[in-house]
Amino acid sequence: MTRIIEVIVSPTGETKLETKGFTGNSCREASRLIEQALGTRASEQLTPEFYQQQTSQQAAQEGQS
Amino acid sequence: MSHIVRIETHVRDLQALTAACSRLQLRVPTLGTVKLFSSEVTGYSVQLNGWNYPVVFDLTVGRVAYDNFGGRWGEETQFQRLLQAYAVEKAKLEARKQGHTVSEQPLSDGAIKLTIQVAGGVA
Protein backbone atom coordinates (compact mmCIF):
# COMPACT_ATOMS: atom_id res chain seq x y z
CA MET A 1 0.00 0.00 0.00
CA THR A 2 1.29 3.46 -0.88
CA ARG A 3 2.27 5.52 2.14
CA ILE A 4 1.11 9.11 2.07
CA ILE A 5 1.36 12.15 4.31
CA GLU A 6 -1.41 14.68 3.72
CA VAL A 7 -0.78 18.24 4.88
CA ILE A 8 -3.79 20.55 4.89
CA VAL A 9 -3.07 24.23 5.58
CA SER A 10 -6.13 26.30 6.45
CA PRO A 11 -6.68 29.86 5.20
CA THR A 12 -5.52 31.06 8.63
CA GLY A 13 -2.25 29.12 8.48
CA GLU A 14 -3.16 26.30 10.84
CA THR A 15 -1.88 22.94 9.68
CA LYS A 16 -3.33 19.45 9.94
CA LEU A 17 -1.20 16.50 9.01
CA GLU A 18 -2.60 13.01 8.32
CA THR A 19 -0.65 9.87 7.56
CA LYS A 20 -2.24 7.15 5.40
CA GLY A 21 -1.15 3.64 4.52
CA PHE A 22 1.11 3.22 7.54
CA THR A 23 0.70 0.62 10.25
CA GLY A 24 2.00 0.65 13.79
CA ASN A 25 4.33 3.37 14.95
CA SER A 26 5.97 4.00 11.58
CA CYS A 27 3.54 6.84 10.82
CA ARG A 28 4.97 8.93 13.65
CA GLU A 29 8.52 8.57 12.41
CA ALA A 30 7.52 9.37 8.84
CA SER A 31 5.80 12.61 9.77
CA ARG A 32 8.14 13.67 12.59
CA LEU A 33 10.57 15.69 10.48
CA ILE A 34 7.81 17.56 8.68
CA GLU A 35 6.01 18.31 11.94
CA GLN A 36 9.19 19.67 13.53
CA ALA A 37 9.97 21.74 10.44
CA LEU A 38 6.56 23.41 10.55
CA GLY A 39 6.27 24.23 14.23
CA THR A 40 4.95 22.74 17.44
CA ARG A 41 2.45 19.95 17.80
CA ALA A 42 -0.89 21.11 19.21
CA SER A 43 -2.67 17.73 19.28
CA GLU A 44 -2.46 14.14 18.05
CA GLN A 45 -5.18 11.61 17.26
CA LEU A 46 -4.33 7.95 16.73
CA THR A 47 -6.48 5.99 14.26
CA PRO A 48 -7.30 2.23 14.29
CA GLU A 49 -4.52 1.47 11.80
CA PHE A 50 -1.97 2.67 14.36
CA TYR A 51 -2.84 -0.34 16.52
CA GLN A 52 -3.15 -2.78 13.61
CA GLN A 53 0.36 -4.26 13.82
CA GLN A 54 0.04 -4.84 17.59
CA THR A 55 -3.32 -6.63 17.14
CA SER A 56 -1.89 -8.89 14.40
CA GLN A 57 1.02 -9.92 16.61
CA GLN A 58 -1.32 -10.78 19.51
CA ALA A 59 -3.54 -12.94 17.25
CA ALA A 60 -0.48 -14.85 15.98
CA GLN A 61 0.68 -15.55 19.55
CA GLU A 62 -2.79 -16.74 20.62
CA GLY A 63 -2.98 -19.05 17.60
CA GLN A 64 0.25 -20.77 18.62
CA SER A 65 -0.84 -21.45 22.23
CA MET B 1 -5.15 6.68 8.19
CA SER B 2 -2.68 6.12 11.00
CA HIS B 3 -2.52 9.35 12.93
CA ILE B 4 -3.67 12.94 12.67
CA VAL B 5 -1.61 15.79 14.07
CA ARG B 6 -2.47 19.48 14.37
CA ILE B 7 0.47 21.87 14.24
CA GLU B 8 0.92 25.49 15.23
CA THR B 9 3.10 27.08 12.55
CA HIS B 10 6.30 28.85 13.60
CA VAL B 11 8.20 30.80 10.96
CA ARG B 12 11.89 29.85 11.24
CA ASP B 13 13.10 29.23 7.70
CA LEU B 14 14.24 32.12 5.51
CA GLN B 15 14.13 30.10 2.29
CA ALA B 16 10.51 29.11 2.91
CA LEU B 17 9.59 32.66 3.96
CA THR B 18 11.17 34.07 0.80
CA ALA B 19 9.32 31.51 -1.32
CA ALA B 20 6.07 32.42 0.43
CA CYS B 21 6.62 36.12 -0.33
CA SER B 22 7.35 35.32 -3.94
CA ARG B 23 4.24 33.15 -4.13
CA LEU B 24 2.14 36.09 -2.90
CA GLN B 25 4.01 38.62 -5.05
CA LEU B 26 5.40 40.42 -2.02
CA ARG B 27 8.87 41.92 -1.76
CA VAL B 28 11.51 39.58 -0.34
CA PRO B 29 12.07 39.71 3.43
CA THR B 30 14.75 42.19 4.51
CA LEU B 31 16.87 41.92 7.64
CA GLY B 32 17.09 44.94 9.89
CA THR B 33 15.64 46.93 12.76
CA VAL B 34 12.29 48.56 12.10
CA LYS B 35 10.07 50.85 14.08
CA LEU B 36 6.56 49.61 14.66
CA PHE B 37 3.96 51.84 16.30
CA SER B 38 4.86 50.89 19.85
CA SER B 39 8.33 49.39 19.61
CA GLU B 40 11.50 48.78 17.65
CA VAL B 41 12.12 45.22 16.56
CA THR B 42 14.90 43.42 14.73
CA GLY B 43 14.32 40.60 12.30
CA TYR B 44 13.19 39.85 8.77
CA SER B 45 10.56 42.37 7.66
CA VAL B 46 7.78 41.65 5.20
CA GLN B 47 5.57 44.44 3.93
CA LEU B 48 2.03 43.17 3.47
CA ASN B 49 -0.36 44.86 1.05
CA GLY B 50 -2.24 47.72 2.66
CA TRP B 51 -0.42 47.48 6.00
CA ASN B 52 0.94 50.60 7.69
CA TYR B 53 3.80 48.71 9.32
CA PRO B 54 5.75 45.64 8.24
CA VAL B 55 5.47 42.24 9.90
CA VAL B 56 8.78 41.31 11.49
CA PHE B 57 9.90 37.70 11.97
CA ASP B 58 12.53 36.57 14.46
CA LEU B 59 13.54 33.36 12.72
CA THR B 60 15.79 32.21 15.56
CA VAL B 61 12.85 31.67 17.91
CA GLY B 62 9.93 31.54 15.49
CA ARG B 63 8.24 34.68 16.81
CA VAL B 64 6.55 37.47 14.88
CA ALA B 65 5.92 41.11 15.77
CA TYR B 66 3.45 43.49 14.14
CA ASP B 67 1.14 46.42 14.84
CA ASN B 68 -2.08 46.48 12.86
CA PHE B 69 -4.34 48.00 15.52
CA GLY B 70 -6.83 45.16 15.43
CA GLY B 71 -7.18 45.31 11.67
CA ARG B 72 -7.41 49.10 11.28
CA TRP B 73 -3.82 49.40 9.99
CA GLY B 74 -3.85 46.22 7.92
CA GLU B 75 -6.20 43.31 7.23
CA GLU B 76 -5.55 40.23 9.35
CA THR B 77 -6.34 38.02 6.35
CA GLN B 78 -3.19 39.31 4.60
CA PHE B 79 -1.07 38.02 7.47
CA GLN B 80 -2.94 34.72 7.55
CA ARG B 81 -2.33 34.25 3.82
CA LEU B 82 1.39 34.71 4.43
CA LEU B 83 1.34 32.12 7.22
CA GLN B 84 -0.52 29.71 4.95
CA ALA B 85 1.96 30.27 2.12
CA TYR B 86 4.89 29.78 4.50
CA ALA B 87 3.52 26.48 5.86
CA VAL B 88 2.93 25.21 2.32
CA GLU B 89 6.40 26.17 1.09
CA LYS B 90 8.12 24.85 4.22
CA ALA B 91 6.32 21.49 4.03
CA LYS B 92 7.25 21.16 0.35
CA LEU B 93 10.89 21.99 1.05
CA GLU B 94 11.12 19.48 3.87
CA ALA B 95 9.38 16.70 1.96
CA ARG B 96 11.63 17.13 -1.09
CA LYS B 97 14.70 17.23 1.13
CA GLN B 98 13.69 13.78 2.36
CA GLY B 99 13.32 12.52 -1.19
CA HIS B 100 9.52 12.40 -1.26
CA THR B 101 7.21 13.46 -4.11
CA VAL B 102 4.86 16.36 -3.39
CA SER B 103 1.74 17.60 -5.17
CA GLU B 104 -0.35 20.63 -4.27
CA GLN B 105 -4.10 21.16 -4.59
CA PRO B 106 -6.27 24.14 -3.62
CA LEU B 107 -9.47 23.23 -1.75
CA SER B 108 -12.84 24.94 -2.11
CA ASP B 109 -12.76 26.36 1.44
CA GLY B 110 -9.51 28.22 0.78
CA ALA B 111 -7.27 25.60 2.35
CA ILE B 112 -4.33 24.10 0.47
CA LYS B 113 -3.69 20.35 0.48
CA LEU B 114 -0.27 18.83 -0.06
CA THR B 115 -0.05 15.12 -0.84
CA ILE B 116 3.37 13.75 0.03
CA GLN B 117 4.14 10.31 -1.34
CA VAL B 118 6.70 8.74 0.98
CA ALA B 119 9.71 7.28 -0.79
CA GLY B 120 11.09 3.91 0.20
CA GLY B 121 8.76 1.18 -1.03
CA VAL B 122 5.44 -0.17 0.27
CA ALA B 123 4.44 -0.59 3.89
Coordinates of N, CA and C in Angstrom, one line a residue:
Chain A
M1 N 0.9 -1.2 0.0 CA 0.0 0.0 0.0 C 0.9 1.2 0.0
T2 N 0.5 2.2 -0.8 CA 1.3 3.5 -0.9 C 1.2 4.2 0.4
R3 N 2.3 4.7 0.9 CA 2.3 5.5 2.1 C 2.3 7.0 1.8
I4 N 1.3 7.7 2.4 CA 1.1 9.1 2.1 C 1.0 9.9 3.3
I5 N 1.6 11.2 3.3 CA 1.4 12.1 4.3 C 0.6 13.3 3.7
E6 N -0.6 13.6 4.2 CA -1.4 14.7 3.7 C -1.3 15.9 4.6
V7 N -0.9 17.0 4.1 CA -0.8 18.2 4.9 C -1.8 19.2 4.4
I8 N -2.7 19.6 5.3 CA -3.8 20.6 4.9 C -3.6 21.8 5.7
V9 N -3.3 22.9 5.0 CA -3.1 24.2 5.6 C -4.3 25.1 5.4
S10 N -4.9 25.5 6.5 CA -6.1 26.3 6.5 C -5.8 27.7 6.0
P11 N -6.9 28.5 5.6 CA -6.7 29.9 5.2 C -6.1 30.7 6.3
T12 N -6.1 30.3 7.5 CA -5.5 31.1 8.6 C -4.1 30.6 9.0
G13 N -3.6 29.6 8.3 CA -2.3 29.1 8.5 C -2.1 28.0 9.4
E14 N -3.2 27.5 10.0 CA -3.2 26.3 10.8 C -3.0 25.1 10.0
T15 N -2.2 24.1 10.5 CA -1.9 22.9 9.7 C -2.3 21.7 10.3
K16 N -2.9 20.8 9.5 CA -3.3 19.4 9.9 C -2.6 18.4 9.1
L17 N -2.0 17.4 9.7 CA -1.2 16.5 9.0 C -1.8 15.1 9.3
E18 N -2.0 14.4 8.2 CA -2.6 13.0 8.3 C -1.7 12.0 7.6
T19 N -1.4 10.9 8.2 CA -0.6 9.9 7.6 C -1.6 8.8 7.1
K20 N -1.4 8.2 5.9 CA -2.2 7.2 5.4 C -1.4 6.0 4.8
G21 N -1.9 4.8 5.1 CA -1.1 3.6 4.5 C 0.0 3.1 5.4
F22 N 0.1 3.7 6.6 CA 1.1 3.2 7.5 C 0.4 2.3 8.6
T23 N 1.2 1.4 9.1 CA 0.7 0.6 10.3 C 1.7 0.8 11.4
G24 N 1.1 0.6 12.6 CA 2.0 0.7 13.8 C 2.6 2.0 14.0
N25 N 3.7 2.1 14.6 CA 4.3 3.4 15.0 C 5.1 4.1 13.8
S26 N 5.2 3.4 12.7 CA 6.0 4.0 11.6 C 5.4 5.3 11.1
C27 N 4.1 5.6 11.3 CA 3.5 6.8 10.8 C 4.2 8.0 11.6
R28 N 4.4 7.8 12.8 CA 5.0 8.9 13.7 C 6.4 9.3 13.2
E29 N 7.2 8.3 12.9 CA 8.5 8.6 12.4 C 8.5 9.2 11.1
A30 N 7.6 8.8 10.2 CA 7.5 9.4 8.8 C 7.2 10.8 8.9
S31 N 6.3 11.2 9.8 CA 5.8 12.6 9.8 C 6.6 13.5 10.7
R32 N 7.4 12.9 11.5 CA 8.1 13.7 12.6 C 8.9 14.9 12.0
L33 N 9.7 14.6 11.0 CA 10.6 15.7 10.5 C 9.7 16.8 9.9
I34 N 8.7 16.5 9.2 CA 7.8 17.6 8.7 C 7.1 18.3 9.8
E35 N 6.6 17.6 10.8 CA 6.0 18.3 11.9 C 7.0 19.3 12.6
Q36 N 8.2 18.8 12.8 CA 9.2 19.7 13.5 C 9.6 20.9 12.7
A37 N 9.6 20.7 11.4 CA 10.0 21.7 10.4 C 8.9 22.8 10.5
L38 N 7.6 22.4 10.6 CA 6.6 23.4 10.5 C 6.3 24.2 11.8
G39 N 6.5 23.5 13.0 CA 6.3 24.2 14.2 C 6.1 23.3 15.4
T40 N 5.2 23.6 16.3 CA 4.9 22.7 17.4 C 3.6 22.0 17.3
R41 N 3.6 20.8 17.9 CA 2.5 19.9 17.8 C 1.4 20.4 18.8
A42 N 0.2 20.7 18.3 CA -0.9 21.1 19.2 C -1.7 19.9 19.7
S43 N -1.9 18.9 18.9 CA -2.7 17.7 19.3 C -2.4 16.6 18.4
E44 N -2.6 15.4 18.8 CA -2.5 14.1 18.0 C -3.6 13.2 18.3
Q45 N -4.1 12.6 17.2 CA -5.2 11.6 17.3 C -4.7 10.3 16.6
L46 N -4.7 9.2 17.3 CA -4.3 7.9 16.7 C -5.5 7.3 16.1
T47 N -5.4 6.7 14.9 CA -6.5 6.0 14.3 C -6.3 4.5 14.4
P48 N -7.4 3.7 14.1 CA -7.3 2.2 14.3 C -6.1 1.6 13.6
E49 N -5.6 2.1 12.5 CA -4.5 1.5 11.8 C -3.2 1.5 12.6
F50 N -3.2 2.5 13.5 CA -2.0 2.7 14.4 C -1.8 1.4 15.2
Y51 N -2.9 0.8 15.6 CA -2.8 -0.3 16.5 C -2.9 -1.6 15.8
Q52 N -2.9 -1.6 14.4 CA -3.2 -2.8 13.6 C -2.0 -3.8 13.8
Q53 N -0.8 -3.4 13.7 CA 0.4 -4.3 13.8 C 0.4 -5.0 15.2
Q54 N 0.0 -4.2 16.3 CA 0.0 -4.8 17.6 C -1.0 -5.9 17.7
T55 N -2.2 -5.7 17.1 CA -3.3 -6.6 17.1 C -2.9 -7.9 16.4
S56 N -2.3 -7.7 15.2 CA -1.9 -8.9 14.4 C -0.9 -9.8 15.1
Q57 N 0.0 -9.2 15.9 CA 1.0 -9.9 16.6 C 0.3 -10.7 17.7
Q58 N -0.6 -10.1 18.4 CA -1.3 -10.8 19.5 C -2.1 -12.0 19.0
A59 N -2.8 -11.8 17.8 CA -3.5 -12.9 17.3 C -2.6 -14.1 16.9
A60 N -1.4 -13.8 16.4 CA -0.5 -14.8 16.0 C 0.0 -15.6 17.2
Q61 N 0.2 -14.9 18.3 CA 0.7 -15.6 19.5 C -0.4 -16.4 20.1
E62 N -1.7 -16.0 20.1 CA -2.8 -16.7 20.6 C -3.0 -18.0 19.8
G63 N -2.8 -17.9 18.5 CA -3.0 -19.0 17.6 C -2.0 -20.1 17.9
Q64 N -0.8 -19.8 18.4 CA 0.2 -20.8 18.6 C 0.0 -21.5 19.9
S65 N -0.7 -20.9 20.9 CA -0.8 -21.5 22.2 C -2.0 -22.5 22.3
Chain B
M1 N -5.9 5.7 7.4 CA -5.1 6.7 8.2 C -4.4 6.0 9.4
S2 N -3.4 6.7 9.8 CA -2.7 6.1 11.0 C -2.7 7.1 12.2
H3 N -2.4 8.4 11.9 CA -2.5 9.3 12.9 C -2.7 10.7 12.3
I4 N -3.3 11.6 13.1 CA -3.7 12.9 12.7 C -3.1 13.9 13.7
V5 N -2.3 14.9 13.2 CA -1.6 15.8 14.1 C -2.0 17.2 13.7
R6 N -2.3 18.1 14.6 CA -2.5 19.5 14.4 C -1.2 20.2 14.8
I7 N -0.8 21.2 14.0 CA 0.5 21.9 14.2 C 0.3 23.4 14.2
E8 N 0.9 24.0 15.2 CA 0.9 25.5 15.2 C 2.2 25.9 14.5
T9 N 2.0 26.7 13.4 CA 3.1 27.1 12.6 C 4.0 28.1 13.2
H10 N 5.3 27.9 13.2 CA 6.3 28.8 13.6 C 7.2 29.1 12.4
V11 N 7.4 30.4 12.1 CA 8.2 30.8 11.0 C 9.7 30.9 11.4
R12 N 10.5 29.9 10.9 CA 11.9 29.8 11.2 C 12.8 29.7 10.1
D13 N 12.3 29.6 8.9 CA 13.1 29.2 7.7 C 13.0 30.4 6.7
L14 N 14.2 31.0 6.4 CA 14.2 32.1 5.5 C 13.9 31.7 4.1
Q15 N 14.4 30.5 3.7 CA 14.1 30.1 2.3 C 12.6 29.9 2.1
A16 N 12.0 29.3 3.0 CA 10.5 29.1 2.9 C 9.8 30.4 3.0
L17 N 10.2 31.3 3.8 CA 9.6 32.7 4.0 C 9.7 33.4 2.7
T18 N 10.9 33.4 2.1 CA 11.2 34.1 0.8 C 10.3 33.5 -0.3
A19 N 10.2 32.2 -0.3 CA 9.3 31.5 -1.3 C 7.9 31.9 -1.1
A20 N 7.4 32.0 0.1 CA 6.1 32.4 0.4 C 5.8 33.8 -0.1
C21 N 6.8 34.7 0.1 CA 6.6 36.1 -0.3 C 6.5 36.2 -1.9
S22 N 7.4 35.4 -2.5 CA 7.3 35.3 -3.9 C 6.0 34.8 -4.4
R23 N 5.5 33.8 -3.8 CA 4.2 33.2 -4.1 C 3.1 34.2 -4.1
L24 N 3.2 35.1 -3.1 CA 2.1 36.1 -2.9 C 2.5 37.4 -3.6
Q25 N 3.6 37.4 -4.3 CA 4.0 38.6 -5.0 C 4.3 39.8 -4.1
L26 N 4.9 39.4 -3.0 CA 5.4 40.4 -2.0 C 6.9 40.6 -2.2
R27 N 7.4 41.7 -1.7 CA 8.9 41.9 -1.8 C 9.5 40.9 -0.8
V28 N 10.8 40.6 -1.2 CA 11.5 39.6 -0.3 C 11.7 40.1 1.1
P29 N 11.8 39.3 2.1 CA 12.1 39.7 3.4 C 13.4 40.4 3.5
T30 N 13.5 41.5 4.3 CA 14.7 42.2 4.5 C 15.1 42.2 6.0
L31 N 16.4 42.0 6.3 CA 16.9 41.9 7.6 C 17.2 43.3 8.1
G32 N 16.7 43.6 9.3 CA 17.1 44.9 9.9 C 16.2 45.2 11.1
T33 N 16.4 46.5 11.6 CA 15.6 46.9 12.8 C 14.6 47.9 12.3
V34 N 13.4 47.7 12.6 CA 12.3 48.6 12.1 C 11.5 49.1 13.3
K35 N 10.9 50.2 13.0 CA 10.1 50.9 14.1 C 8.6 50.5 13.8
L36 N 8.0 49.8 14.7 CA 6.6 49.6 14.7 C 5.9 50.7 15.4
F37 N 4.6 50.7 15.6 CA 4.0 51.8 16.3 C 4.5 52.0 17.7
S38 N 4.6 50.8 18.4 CA 4.9 50.9 19.9 C 6.2 50.4 20.2
S39 N 7.0 50.0 19.3 CA 8.3 49.4 19.6 C 9.3 49.4 18.4
E40 N 10.5 49.0 18.7 CA 11.5 48.8 17.6 C 11.8 47.3 17.7
V41 N 11.8 46.6 16.6 CA 12.1 45.2 16.6 C 13.1 44.9 15.5
T42 N 13.9 43.9 15.7 CA 14.9 43.4 14.7 C 14.5 42.0 14.2
G43 N 14.6 41.9 12.9 CA 14.3 40.6 12.3 C 14.1 40.8 10.8
Y44 N 13.5 39.8 10.2 CA 13.2 39.9 8.8 C 11.8 40.5 8.6
S45 N 11.8 41.6 7.9 CA 10.6 42.4 7.7 C 9.9 42.0 6.4
V46 N 8.6 41.9 6.4 CA 7.8 41.6 5.2 C 6.7 42.7 5.2
Q47 N 6.6 43.4 4.1 CA 5.6 44.4 3.9 C 4.3 43.8 3.3
L48 N 3.3 43.7 4.0 CA 2.0 43.2 3.5 C 1.2 44.3 2.8
N49 N 0.4 43.9 1.8 CA -0.4 44.9 1.0 C -1.3 45.6 2.0
G50 N -1.3 46.9 1.9 CA -2.2 47.7 2.7 C -1.9 47.9 4.1
W51 N -0.8 47.4 4.6 CA -0.4 47.5 6.0 C 0.4 48.7 6.2
N52 N 0.2 49.4 7.4 CA 0.9 50.6 7.7 C 2.4 50.2 8.1
Y53 N 2.5 49.1 8.8 CA 3.8 48.7 9.3 C 4.1 47.3 8.8
P54 N 5.4 47.0 8.7 CA 5.7 45.6 8.2 C 5.5 44.6 9.4
V55 N 5.5 43.4 9.0 CA 5.5 42.2 9.9 C 6.9 41.8 10.0
V56 N 7.4 41.6 11.3 CA 8.8 41.3 11.5 C 8.9 39.9 12.1
F57 N 9.7 39.1 11.5 CA 9.9 37.7 12.0 C 11.3 37.5 12.6
D58 N 11.3 37.0 13.8 CA 12.5 36.6 14.5 C 12.7 35.1 14.2
L59 N 13.5 34.7 13.2 CA 13.5 33.4 12.7 C 14.3 32.5 13.7
T60 N 15.0 33.0 14.6 CA 15.8 32.2 15.6 C 14.9 31.6 16.6
V61 N 13.8 32.2 16.9 CA 12.9 31.7 17.9 C 11.4 31.4 17.4
G62 N 11.2 31.8 16.1 CA 9.9 31.5 15.5 C 8.8 32.5 16.0
R63 N 9.2 33.7 16.3 CA 8.2 34.7 16.8 C 8.0 35.8 15.8
V64 N 6.9 36.4 15.8 CA 6.5 37.5 14.9 C 6.0 38.7 15.6
A65 N 6.4 39.9 15.2 CA 5.9 41.1 15.8 C 5.2 42.0 14.7
Y66 N 4.1 42.6 15.1 CA 3.5 43.5 14.1 C 2.5 44.4 14.9
D67 N 2.1 45.5 14.3 CA 1.1 46.4 14.8 C 0.1 46.7 13.7
N68 N -1.1 46.1 13.8 CA -2.1 46.5 12.9 C -3.4 47.0 13.5
F69 N -3.2 47.4 14.8 CA -4.3 48.0 15.5 C -5.6 47.3 15.3
G70 N -5.6 46.0 15.5 CA -6.8 45.2 15.4 C -7.5 45.1 14.1
G71 N -6.6 45.4 13.0 CA -7.2 45.3 11.7 C -7.3 46.7 11.0
R72 N -7.2 47.7 11.8 CA -7.4 49.1 11.3 C -6.2 49.5 10.4
W73 N -5.0 49.0 10.7 CA -3.8 49.4 10.0 C -3.4 48.3 9.1
G74 N -4.2 47.3 8.8 CA -3.8 46.2 7.9 C -4.8 45.0 8.2
E75 N -5.3 44.4 7.1 CA -6.2 43.3 7.2 C -5.5 42.1 7.8
E76 N -6.1 41.4 8.8 CA -5.6 40.2 9.4 C -5.4 39.1 8.3
T77 N -6.4 39.1 7.4 CA -6.3 38.0 6.3 C -5.1 38.0 5.5
Q78 N -4.5 39.2 5.4 CA -3.2 39.3 4.6 C -2.1 38.5 5.3
F79 N -2.1 38.7 6.7 CA -1.1 38.0 7.5 C -1.3 36.5 7.5
Q80 N -2.6 36.1 7.6 CA -2.9 34.7 7.6 C -2.6 34.1 6.2
R81 N -2.7 34.8 5.1 CA -2.3 34.3 3.8 C -0.8 34.0 3.8
L82 N -0.1 34.9 4.4 CA 1.4 34.7 4.4 C 1.8 33.5 5.3
L83 N 1.1 33.3 6.4 CA 1.3 32.1 7.2 C 1.0 30.8 6.4
Q84 N -0.1 30.9 5.7 CA -0.5 29.7 5.0 C 0.5 29.4 3.9
A85 N 1.0 30.4 3.2 CA 2.0 30.3 2.1 C 3.3 29.7 2.7
Y86 N 3.7 30.2 3.9 CA 4.9 29.8 4.5 C 4.8 28.3 4.8
A87 N 3.7 27.9 5.5 CA 3.5 26.5 5.9 C 3.6 25.6 4.6
V88 N 2.9 26.0 3.6 CA 2.9 25.2 2.3 C 4.4 25.1 1.8
E89 N 5.1 26.2 1.7 CA 6.4 26.2 1.1 C 7.4 25.4 2.0
K90 N 7.2 25.6 3.3 CA 8.1 24.8 4.2 C 7.9 23.3 4.2
A91 N 6.6 22.9 4.1 CA 6.3 21.5 4.0 C 6.9 20.9 2.7
K92 N 6.7 21.6 1.6 CA 7.3 21.2 0.4 C 8.8 21.0 0.4
L93 N 9.4 22.0 1.0 CA 10.9 22.0 1.0 C 11.3 20.8 1.8
E94 N 10.7 20.6 3.0 CA 11.1 19.5 3.9 C 10.9 18.1 3.2
A95 N 9.7 18.0 2.6 CA 9.4 16.7 2.0 C 10.4 16.4 0.8
R96 N 10.7 17.4 0.0 CA 11.6 17.1 -1.1 C 13.0 16.8 -0.6
K97 N 13.4 17.5 0.5 CA 14.7 17.2 1.1 C 14.8 15.8 1.5
Q98 N 13.7 15.2 1.9 CA 13.7 13.8 2.4 C 13.5 12.8 1.2
G99 N 13.4 13.4 0.0 CA 13.3 12.5 -1.2 C 11.9 12.1 -1.6
H100 N 10.9 12.8 -1.0 CA 9.5 12.4 -1.3 C 9.0 13.2 -2.4
T101 N 7.9 12.7 -3.0 CA 7.2 13.5 -4.1 C 6.1 14.2 -3.5
V102 N 5.9 15.5 -3.9 CA 4.9 16.4 -3.4 C 4.0 16.9 -4.5
S103 N 2.6 16.9 -4.3 CA 1.7 17.6 -5.2 C 0.8 18.5 -4.3
E104 N 0.4 19.6 -5.0 CA -0.3 20.6 -4.3 C -1.7 20.8 -4.9
Q105 N -2.7 21.0 -4.1 CA -4.1 21.2 -4.6 C -4.9 22.2 -3.8
P106 N -5.4 23.2 -4.4 CA -6.3 24.1 -3.6 C -7.6 23.5 -3.3
L107 N -8.2 23.8 -2.1 CA -9.5 23.2 -1.7 C -10.5 24.3 -1.8
S108 N -11.8 24.0 -1.9 CA -12.8 24.9 -2.1 C -13.0 25.9 -0.9
D109 N -12.6 25.5 0.3 CA -12.8 26.4 1.4 C -11.6 27.3 1.6
G110 N -10.7 27.3 0.7 CA -9.5 28.2 0.8 C -8.3 27.6 1.4
A111 N -8.4 26.3 1.8 CA -7.3 25.6 2.4 C -6.4 25.1 1.2
I112 N -5.2 24.7 1.5 CA -4.3 24.1 0.5 C -3.9 22.7 1.0
K113 N -4.0 21.7 0.1 CA -3.7 20.4 0.5 C -2.4 19.9 -0.3
L114 N -1.5 19.4 0.5 CA -0.3 18.8 -0.1 C -0.4 17.3 0.1
T115 N -0.1 16.6 -0.9 CA -0.1 15.1 -0.8 C 1.4 14.7 -1.0
I116 N 2.0 14.1 0.0 CA 3.4 13.7 0.0 C 3.4 12.2 -0.1
Q117 N 4.0 11.7 -1.2 CA 4.1 10.3 -1.3 C 5.5 9.9 -0.8
V118 N 5.5 9.1 0.3 CA 6.7 8.7 1.0 C 7.5 7.8 0.2
A119 N 8.8 8.1 0.0 CA 9.7 7.3 -0.8 C 10.1 6.1 0.1
G120 N 10.5 5.0 -0.6 CA 11.1 3.9 0.2 C 10.3 2.7 0.2
G121 N 9.4 2.4 -0.9 CA 8.8 1.2 -1.0 C 7.4 1.1 -0.3
V122 N 6.8 0.0 -0.3 CA 5.4 -0.2 0.3 C 5.6 -0.5 1.7
A123 N 4.5 -0.3 2.4 CA 4.4 -0.6 3.9 C 4.4 -2.1 4.1

